[in-house]
Short mmCIF file of C-alpha atoms in Angstrom, two decimals:
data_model
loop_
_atom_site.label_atom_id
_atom_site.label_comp_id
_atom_site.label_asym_id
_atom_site.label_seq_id
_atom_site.Cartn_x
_atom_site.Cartn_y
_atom_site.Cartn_z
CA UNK A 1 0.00 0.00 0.00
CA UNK A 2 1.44 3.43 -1.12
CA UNK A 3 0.18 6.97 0.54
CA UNK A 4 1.26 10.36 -0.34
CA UNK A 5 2.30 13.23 1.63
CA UNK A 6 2.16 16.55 0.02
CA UNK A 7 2.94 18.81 2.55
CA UNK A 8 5.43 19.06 5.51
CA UNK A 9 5.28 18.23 8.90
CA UNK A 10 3.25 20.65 11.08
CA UNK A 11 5.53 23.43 12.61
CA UNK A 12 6.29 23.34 16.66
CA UNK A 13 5.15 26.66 17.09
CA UNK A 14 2.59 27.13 13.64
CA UNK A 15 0.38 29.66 12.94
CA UNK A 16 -1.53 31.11 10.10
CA UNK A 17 0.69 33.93 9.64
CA UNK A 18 2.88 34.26 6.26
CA UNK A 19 6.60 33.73 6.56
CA UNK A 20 9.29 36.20 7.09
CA UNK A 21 12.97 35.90 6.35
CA UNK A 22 15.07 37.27 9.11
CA UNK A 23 18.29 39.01 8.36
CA UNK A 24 19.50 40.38 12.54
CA UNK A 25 22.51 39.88 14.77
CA UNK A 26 22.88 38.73 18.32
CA UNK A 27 25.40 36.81 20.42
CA UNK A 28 23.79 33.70 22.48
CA UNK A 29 24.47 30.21 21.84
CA UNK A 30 22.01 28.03 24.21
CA UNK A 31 18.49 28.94 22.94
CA UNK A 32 16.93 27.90 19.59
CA UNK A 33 14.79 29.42 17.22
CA UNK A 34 12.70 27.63 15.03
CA UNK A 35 12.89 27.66 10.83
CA UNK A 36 11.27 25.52 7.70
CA UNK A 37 12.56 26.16 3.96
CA UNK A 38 10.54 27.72 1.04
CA UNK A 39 10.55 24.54 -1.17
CA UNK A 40 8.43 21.94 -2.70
CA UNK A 41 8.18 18.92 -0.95
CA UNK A 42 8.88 15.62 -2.07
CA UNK A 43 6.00 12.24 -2.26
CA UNK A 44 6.74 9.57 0.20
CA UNK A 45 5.40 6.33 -0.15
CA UNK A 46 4.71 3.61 2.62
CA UNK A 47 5.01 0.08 2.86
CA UNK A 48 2.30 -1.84 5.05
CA UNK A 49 5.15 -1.48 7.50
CA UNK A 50 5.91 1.32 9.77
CA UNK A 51 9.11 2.82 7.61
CA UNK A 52 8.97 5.13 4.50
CA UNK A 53 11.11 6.08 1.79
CA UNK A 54 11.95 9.17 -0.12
CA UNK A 55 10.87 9.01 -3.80
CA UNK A 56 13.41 10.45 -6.03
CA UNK A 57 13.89 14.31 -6.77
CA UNK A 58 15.25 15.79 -3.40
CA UNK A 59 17.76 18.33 -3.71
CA UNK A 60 19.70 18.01 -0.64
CA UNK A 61 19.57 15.48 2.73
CA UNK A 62 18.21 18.59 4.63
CA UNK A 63 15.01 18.67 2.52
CA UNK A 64 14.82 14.74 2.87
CA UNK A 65 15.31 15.05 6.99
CA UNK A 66 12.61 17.82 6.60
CA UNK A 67 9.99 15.54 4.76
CA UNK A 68 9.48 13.50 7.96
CA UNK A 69 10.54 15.67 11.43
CA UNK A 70 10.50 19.62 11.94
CA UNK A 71 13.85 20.54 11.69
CA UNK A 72 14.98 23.64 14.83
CA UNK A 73 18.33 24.96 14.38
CA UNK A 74 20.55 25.52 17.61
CA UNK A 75 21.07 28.72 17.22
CA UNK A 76 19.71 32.58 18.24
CA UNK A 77 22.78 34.08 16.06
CA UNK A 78 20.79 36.13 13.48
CA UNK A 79 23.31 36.18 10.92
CA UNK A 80 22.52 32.58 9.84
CA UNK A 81 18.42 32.87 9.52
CA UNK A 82 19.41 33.82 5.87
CA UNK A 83 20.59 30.40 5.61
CA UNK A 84 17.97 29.11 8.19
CA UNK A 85 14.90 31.70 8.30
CA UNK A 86 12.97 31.09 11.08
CA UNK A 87 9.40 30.48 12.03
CA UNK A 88 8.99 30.83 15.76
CA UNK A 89 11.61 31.73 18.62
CA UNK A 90 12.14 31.16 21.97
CA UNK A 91 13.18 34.24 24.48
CA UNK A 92 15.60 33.38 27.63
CA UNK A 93 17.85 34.23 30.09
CA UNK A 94 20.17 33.66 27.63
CA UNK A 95 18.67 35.62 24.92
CA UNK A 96 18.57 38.63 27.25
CA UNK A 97 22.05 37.53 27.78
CA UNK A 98 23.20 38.27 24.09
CA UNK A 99 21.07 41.24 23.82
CA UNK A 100 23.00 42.92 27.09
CA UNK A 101 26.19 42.16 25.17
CA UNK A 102 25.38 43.67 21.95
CA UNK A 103 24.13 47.56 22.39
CA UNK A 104 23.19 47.75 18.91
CA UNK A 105 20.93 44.75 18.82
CA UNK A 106 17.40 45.65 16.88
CA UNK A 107 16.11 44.33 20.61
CA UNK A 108 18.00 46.19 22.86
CA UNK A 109 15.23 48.87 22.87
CA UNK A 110 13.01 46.27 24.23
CA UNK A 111 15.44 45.86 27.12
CA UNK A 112 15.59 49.46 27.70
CA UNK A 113 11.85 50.16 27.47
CA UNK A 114 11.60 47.43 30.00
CA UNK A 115 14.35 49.39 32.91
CA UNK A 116 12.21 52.21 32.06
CA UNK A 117 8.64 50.74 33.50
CA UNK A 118 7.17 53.17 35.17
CA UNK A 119 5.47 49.59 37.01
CA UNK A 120 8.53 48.38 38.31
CA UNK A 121 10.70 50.95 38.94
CA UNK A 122 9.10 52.27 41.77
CA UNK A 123 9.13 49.12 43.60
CA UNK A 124 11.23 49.43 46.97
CA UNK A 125 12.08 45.92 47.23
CA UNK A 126 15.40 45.27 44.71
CA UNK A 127 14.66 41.51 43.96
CA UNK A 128 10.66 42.68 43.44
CA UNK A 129 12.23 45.54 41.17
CA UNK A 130 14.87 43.34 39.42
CA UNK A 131 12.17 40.70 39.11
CA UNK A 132 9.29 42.65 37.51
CA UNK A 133 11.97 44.55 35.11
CA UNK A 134 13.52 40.89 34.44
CA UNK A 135 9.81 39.91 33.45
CA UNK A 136 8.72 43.26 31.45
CA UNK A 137 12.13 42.42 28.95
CA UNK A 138 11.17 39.04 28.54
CA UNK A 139 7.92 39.84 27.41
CA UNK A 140 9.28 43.26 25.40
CA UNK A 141 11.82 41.01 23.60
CA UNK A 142 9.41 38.06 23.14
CA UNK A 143 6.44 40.81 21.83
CA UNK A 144 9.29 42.17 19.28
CA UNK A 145 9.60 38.52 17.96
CA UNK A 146 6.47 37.68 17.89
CA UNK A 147 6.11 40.47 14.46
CA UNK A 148 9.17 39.04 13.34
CA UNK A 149 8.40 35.54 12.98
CA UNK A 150 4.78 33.52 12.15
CA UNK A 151 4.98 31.02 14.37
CA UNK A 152 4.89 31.55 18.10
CA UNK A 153 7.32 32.38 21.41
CA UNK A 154 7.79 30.04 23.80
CA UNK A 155 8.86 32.34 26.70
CA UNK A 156 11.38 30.67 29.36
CA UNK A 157 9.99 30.17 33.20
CA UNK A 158 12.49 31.53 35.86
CA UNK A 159 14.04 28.07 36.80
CA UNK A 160 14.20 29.28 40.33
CA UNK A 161 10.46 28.40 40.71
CA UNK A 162 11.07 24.65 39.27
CA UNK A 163 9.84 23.40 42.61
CA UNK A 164 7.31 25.76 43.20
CA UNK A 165 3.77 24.66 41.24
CA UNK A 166 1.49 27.77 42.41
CA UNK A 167 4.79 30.06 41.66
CA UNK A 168 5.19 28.54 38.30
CA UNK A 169 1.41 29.57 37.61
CA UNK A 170 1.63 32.79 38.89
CA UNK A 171 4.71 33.47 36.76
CA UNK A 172 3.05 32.00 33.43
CA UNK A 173 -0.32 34.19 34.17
CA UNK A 174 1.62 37.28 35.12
CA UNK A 175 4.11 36.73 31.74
CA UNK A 176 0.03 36.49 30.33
CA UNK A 177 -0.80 39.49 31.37
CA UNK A 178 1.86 41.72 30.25
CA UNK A 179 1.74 39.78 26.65
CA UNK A 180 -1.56 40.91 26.88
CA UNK A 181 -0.85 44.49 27.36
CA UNK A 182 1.57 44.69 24.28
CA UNK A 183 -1.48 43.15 21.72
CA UNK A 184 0.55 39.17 21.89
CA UNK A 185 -2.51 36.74 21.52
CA UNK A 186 -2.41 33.37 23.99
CA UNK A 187 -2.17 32.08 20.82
CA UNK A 188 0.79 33.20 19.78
CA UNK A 189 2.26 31.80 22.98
CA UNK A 190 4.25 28.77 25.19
CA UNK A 191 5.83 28.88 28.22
CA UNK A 192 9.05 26.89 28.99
CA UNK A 193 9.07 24.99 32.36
CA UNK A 194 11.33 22.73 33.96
CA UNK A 195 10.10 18.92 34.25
CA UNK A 196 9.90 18.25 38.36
CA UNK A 197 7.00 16.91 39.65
CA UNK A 198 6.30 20.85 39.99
CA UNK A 199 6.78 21.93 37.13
CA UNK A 200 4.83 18.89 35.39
CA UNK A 201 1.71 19.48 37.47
CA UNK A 202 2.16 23.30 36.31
CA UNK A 203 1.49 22.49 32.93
CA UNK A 204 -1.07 20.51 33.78
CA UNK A 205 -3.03 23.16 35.18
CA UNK A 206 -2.29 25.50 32.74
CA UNK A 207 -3.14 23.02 30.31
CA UNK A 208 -6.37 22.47 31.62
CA UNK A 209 -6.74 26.48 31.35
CA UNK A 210 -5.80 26.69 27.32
CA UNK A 211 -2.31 27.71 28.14
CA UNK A 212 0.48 25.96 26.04
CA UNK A 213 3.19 24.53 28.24
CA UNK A 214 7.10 23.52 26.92
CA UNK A 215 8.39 20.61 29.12
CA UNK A 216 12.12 20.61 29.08
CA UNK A 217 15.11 18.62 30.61
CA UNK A 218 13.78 15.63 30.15
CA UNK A 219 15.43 12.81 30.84
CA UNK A 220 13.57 9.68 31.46
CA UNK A 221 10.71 7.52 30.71
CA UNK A 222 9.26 8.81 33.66
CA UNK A 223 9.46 12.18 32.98
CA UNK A 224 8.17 11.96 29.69
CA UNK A 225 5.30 9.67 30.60
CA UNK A 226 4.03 12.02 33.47
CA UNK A 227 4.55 15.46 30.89
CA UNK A 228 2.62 13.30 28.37
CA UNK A 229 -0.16 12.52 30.83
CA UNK A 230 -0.12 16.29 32.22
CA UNK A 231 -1.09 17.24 28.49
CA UNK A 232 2.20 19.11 27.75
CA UNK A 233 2.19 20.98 24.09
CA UNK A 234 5.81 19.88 23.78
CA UNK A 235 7.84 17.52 25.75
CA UNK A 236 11.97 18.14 24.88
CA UNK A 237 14.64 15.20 25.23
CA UNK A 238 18.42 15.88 25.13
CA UNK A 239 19.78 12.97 23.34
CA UNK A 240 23.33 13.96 23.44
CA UNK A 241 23.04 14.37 26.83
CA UNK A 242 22.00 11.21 28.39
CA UNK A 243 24.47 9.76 25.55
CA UNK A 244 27.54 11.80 27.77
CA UNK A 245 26.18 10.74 30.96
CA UNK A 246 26.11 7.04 29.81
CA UNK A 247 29.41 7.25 28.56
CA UNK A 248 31.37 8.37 32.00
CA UNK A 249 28.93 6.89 34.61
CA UNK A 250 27.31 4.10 35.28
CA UNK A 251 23.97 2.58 37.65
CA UNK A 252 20.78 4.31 35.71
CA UNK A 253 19.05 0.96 35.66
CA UNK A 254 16.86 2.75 32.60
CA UNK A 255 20.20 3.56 30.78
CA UNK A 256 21.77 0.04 31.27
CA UNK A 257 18.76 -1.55 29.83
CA UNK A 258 18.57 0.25 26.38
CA UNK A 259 22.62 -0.66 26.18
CA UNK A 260 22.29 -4.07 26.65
CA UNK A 261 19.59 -3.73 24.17
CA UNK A 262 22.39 -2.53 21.63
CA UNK A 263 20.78 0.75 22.24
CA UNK A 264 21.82 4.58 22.09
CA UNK A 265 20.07 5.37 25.53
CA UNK A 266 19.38 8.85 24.45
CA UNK A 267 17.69 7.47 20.82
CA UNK A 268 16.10 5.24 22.56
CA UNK A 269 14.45 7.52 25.04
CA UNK A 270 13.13 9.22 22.28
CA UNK A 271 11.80 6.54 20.88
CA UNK A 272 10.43 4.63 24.20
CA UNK A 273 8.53 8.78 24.97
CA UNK A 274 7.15 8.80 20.92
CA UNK A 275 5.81 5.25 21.10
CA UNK A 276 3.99 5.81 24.75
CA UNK A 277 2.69 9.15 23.14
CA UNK A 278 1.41 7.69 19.87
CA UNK A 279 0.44 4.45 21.63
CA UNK A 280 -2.01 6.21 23.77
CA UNK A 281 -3.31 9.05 22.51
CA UNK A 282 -1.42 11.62 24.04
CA UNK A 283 -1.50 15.42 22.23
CA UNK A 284 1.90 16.51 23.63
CA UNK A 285 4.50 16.45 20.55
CA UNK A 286 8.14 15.36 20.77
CA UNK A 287 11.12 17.68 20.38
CA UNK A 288 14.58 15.49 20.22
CA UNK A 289 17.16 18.09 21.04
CA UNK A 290 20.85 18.02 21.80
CA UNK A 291 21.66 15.56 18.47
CA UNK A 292 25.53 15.64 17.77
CA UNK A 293 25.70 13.95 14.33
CA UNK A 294 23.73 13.39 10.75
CA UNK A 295 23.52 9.57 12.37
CA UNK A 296 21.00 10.65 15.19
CA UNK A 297 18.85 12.92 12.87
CA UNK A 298 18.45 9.88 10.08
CA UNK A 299 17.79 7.52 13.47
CA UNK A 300 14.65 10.17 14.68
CA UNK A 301 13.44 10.43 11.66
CA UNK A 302 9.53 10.92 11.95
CA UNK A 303 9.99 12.34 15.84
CA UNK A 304 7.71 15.41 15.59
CA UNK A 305 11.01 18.02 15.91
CA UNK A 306 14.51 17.89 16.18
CA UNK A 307 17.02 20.53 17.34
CA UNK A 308 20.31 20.38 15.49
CA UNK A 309 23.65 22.07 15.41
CA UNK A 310 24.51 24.46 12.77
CA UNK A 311 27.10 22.22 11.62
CA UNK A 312 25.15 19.52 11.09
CA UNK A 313 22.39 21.56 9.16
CA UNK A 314 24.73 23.02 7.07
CA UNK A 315 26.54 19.34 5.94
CA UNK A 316 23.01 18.05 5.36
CA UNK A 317 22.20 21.31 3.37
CA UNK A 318 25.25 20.60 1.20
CA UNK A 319 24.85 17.01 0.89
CA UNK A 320 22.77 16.67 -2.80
CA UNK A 321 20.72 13.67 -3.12
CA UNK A 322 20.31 11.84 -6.30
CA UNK A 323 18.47 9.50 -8.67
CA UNK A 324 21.24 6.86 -8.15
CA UNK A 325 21.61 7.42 -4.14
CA UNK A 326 22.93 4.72 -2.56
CA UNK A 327 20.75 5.03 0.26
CA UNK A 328 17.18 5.77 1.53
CA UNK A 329 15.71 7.60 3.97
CA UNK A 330 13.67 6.20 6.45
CA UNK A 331 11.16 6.67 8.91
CA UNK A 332 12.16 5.08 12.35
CA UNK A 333 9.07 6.62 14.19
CA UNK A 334 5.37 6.43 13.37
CA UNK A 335 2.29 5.68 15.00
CA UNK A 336 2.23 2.82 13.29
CA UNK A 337 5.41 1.60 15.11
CA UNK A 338 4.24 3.03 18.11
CA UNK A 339 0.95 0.86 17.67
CA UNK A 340 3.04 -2.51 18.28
CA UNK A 341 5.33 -1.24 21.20
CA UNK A 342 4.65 -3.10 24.54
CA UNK A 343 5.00 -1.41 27.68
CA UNK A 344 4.91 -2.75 31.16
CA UNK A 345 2.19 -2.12 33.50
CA UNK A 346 4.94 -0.22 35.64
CA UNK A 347 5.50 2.10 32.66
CA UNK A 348 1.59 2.39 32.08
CA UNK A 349 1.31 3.86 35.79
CA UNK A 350 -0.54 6.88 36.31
CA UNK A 351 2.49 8.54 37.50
CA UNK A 352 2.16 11.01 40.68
CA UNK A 353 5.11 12.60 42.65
CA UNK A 354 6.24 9.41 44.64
CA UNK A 355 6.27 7.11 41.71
CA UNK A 356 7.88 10.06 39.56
CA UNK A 357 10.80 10.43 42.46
CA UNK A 358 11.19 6.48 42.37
CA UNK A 359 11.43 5.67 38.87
CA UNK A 360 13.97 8.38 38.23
CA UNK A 361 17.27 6.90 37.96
CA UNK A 362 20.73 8.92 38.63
CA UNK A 363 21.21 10.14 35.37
CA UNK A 364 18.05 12.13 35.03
CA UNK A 365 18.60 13.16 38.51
CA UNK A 366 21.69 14.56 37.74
CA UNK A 367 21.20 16.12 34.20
CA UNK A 368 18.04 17.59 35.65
CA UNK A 369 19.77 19.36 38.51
CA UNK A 370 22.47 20.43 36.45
CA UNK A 371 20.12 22.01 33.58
CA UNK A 372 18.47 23.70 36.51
CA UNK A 373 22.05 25.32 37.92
CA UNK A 374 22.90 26.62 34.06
CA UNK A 375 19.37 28.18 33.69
CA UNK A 376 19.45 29.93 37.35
CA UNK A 377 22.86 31.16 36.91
CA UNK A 378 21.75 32.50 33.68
CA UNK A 379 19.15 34.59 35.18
CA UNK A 380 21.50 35.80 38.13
CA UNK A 381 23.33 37.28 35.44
CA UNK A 382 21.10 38.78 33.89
CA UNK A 383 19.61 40.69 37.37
CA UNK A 384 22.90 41.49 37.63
CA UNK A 385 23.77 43.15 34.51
CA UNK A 386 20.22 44.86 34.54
CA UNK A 387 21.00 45.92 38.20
CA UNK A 388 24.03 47.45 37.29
CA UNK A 389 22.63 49.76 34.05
CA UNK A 390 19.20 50.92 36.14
CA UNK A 391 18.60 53.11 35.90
CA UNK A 392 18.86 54.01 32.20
CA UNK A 393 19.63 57.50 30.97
CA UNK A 394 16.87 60.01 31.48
CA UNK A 395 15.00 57.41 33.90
#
């Protein structure tokens, strides 16, 4: 049995706005911004099996890898959206990090603007004040995106409040609020939160309200499961990793498994979260991130995105595809795949805090508490630069 597919995959942060090719500088390394390519796309036929194959008349191995998983570039350096426009964005710590380091940034007026609130400034407190002006440039930044791309901003949670569930929710409606004051549709709109028990049972609720939630640092089943089951928009894996953990430690029970499986662990995380999301019924999409090679993006293909580094974007953009090519490309995940995976009634739990805390091995542990150190020293920073340049001139 053959089908066709005449469009692309849907976009992690879609909308119906047209595209816009972006053309801006900036200096940060560790956020992403989302792009798709102005190109025909190719028909892809099916077997009665769960893998597909490229027909014949690609151009490159970037349009083939495109065909089957939404392709994110690791990257907020502006220079290269000519190469890789963009679609959606995400705004940071370490966003506002670049755009403190670069004056002449198109955003720094955003930055400015925020230092200038006339709602923050005269706060007595200094962490209130540092706080709300913190929470005005996130939003200023992420409203100035928001014309410059179609697709959505997914706006980073202060990782400070990872443990903190109510906090989380009063951040996410307060970031609301002042979206809503600058015209920035719910919409148009996701909101990055760390994957604790407290941060899962955020997005939960906010789910439940209509608001679009961004899981990251996952890394385990468990995690997954439980942000799948919470209803999470997107649920993010870093492949690479729980590759580097595996590689120097040792005693993740979930880790050993997949490698005397003859597994990747970090592929086959991915694979283990798609199937349980496919399997049953979950909405929440899957966003692969942290992939080091060409080999990992050919073994996700049909994961719903993938981040990958420039490097690797730019060898599959030169890499021409032929007629006579002495390979395919196929589709490792589907929900037809995911149809025949069996899970064990321990991984079919309803998962609450306890079971959560019990099923996560070391390495998630770990990688989770060190993603949480990065992303709170990354916002120290930040209060500290914006502490030191308040206030502006003629403030």
């Amino acid at each position: 049995m053959s089908v066709t597919l005449k469009s692309p995959p849907s976009s992690f942060l879609s909308s119906s706005l047209p595209k816009s090719r972006l053309g801006f500088a900036n200096g940060s390394s560790s956020s992403t911004l989302l792009f798709k390519f102005n190109r025909s796309f190719p028909v892809l036929r099916a077997s009665s099996g769960s893998s597909s194959s490229v027909d014949t008349g690609l151009s490159t191995e970037l349009d083939a890898v495109s065909t089957f998983s939404e392709i994110v570039p690791d990257t907020v350096i502006f220079d290269d959206f000519e190469k890789f426009p963009p679609t959606a964005a995400t705004v940071s710590s370490s966003l506002l990090l670049g755009i403190l380091s670069l004056p002449d940034t198109i955003f720094r007026n955003a930055v400015d603007m925020a230092l200038a609130d006339s709602t923050c400034s005269p706060l007595d407190n200094p962490e209130l004040r540092l706080s709300c002006f913190v929470n005005k440039a996130l939003v200023n930044v992420g409203g100035d995106l928001a014309k410059l791309v179609p697709g959505r901003v997914s706006t980073e949670v202060d990782a400070r409040l990872a443990y903190d569930t109510h906090g989380i929710i009063r951040r996410v409606h307060d970031l609301l609020r002042l979206y809503d004051e600058i015209a920035v549709p719910p919409e148009r709109l996701l909101f990055k939160i760390p994957s604790t028990w407290q941060g899962i049972e955020a997005s939960r609720l906010l789910e439940s309200e209509g608001i679009q939630t961004h899981l990251t640092f996952v890394y385990s089943f468990a995690q997954a499961a439980a942000a799948a089951q919470a209803g999470a928009s997107v649920i993010q894996i870093f492949v690479g990793r729980v590759r580097d953990w595996a590689r120097s430690h040792s005693g993740d029970p979930e880790i050993e498994a997949a490698i005397q499986r003859g597994e990747d662990p970090g592929l086959a995380l991915v694979t283990k979260a798609y199937n349980y999301i496919h399997k049953y019924g979950h909405k929440s999409k899957l966003m692969a991130a942290a992939v080091r090679n060409k080999q990992d993006i050919f073994s996700l293909l049909g994961v719903d995105y993938i981040i990958a580094p420039l490097k690797v974007l730019q060898s599959l953009k030169e890499s021409i595809t032929s007629p006579d090519e002495k390979y395919s490309y196929d589709r490792r995940l589907s929900p037809q795949s995911a149809a025949r995976y069996d899970f064990t009634a321990e991984e079919l739990t309803k998962w609450d805090q306890l079971s959560l805390a019990s099923a996560m091995g070391p390495a998630s542990v770990e990688l989770l508490a060190a993603g949480l150190d990065g992303y709170v020293n990354q916002a120290k920073r930040v209060e500290e630069l914006l502490d030191k340049i308040w206030p502006p001139p003629n403030v």
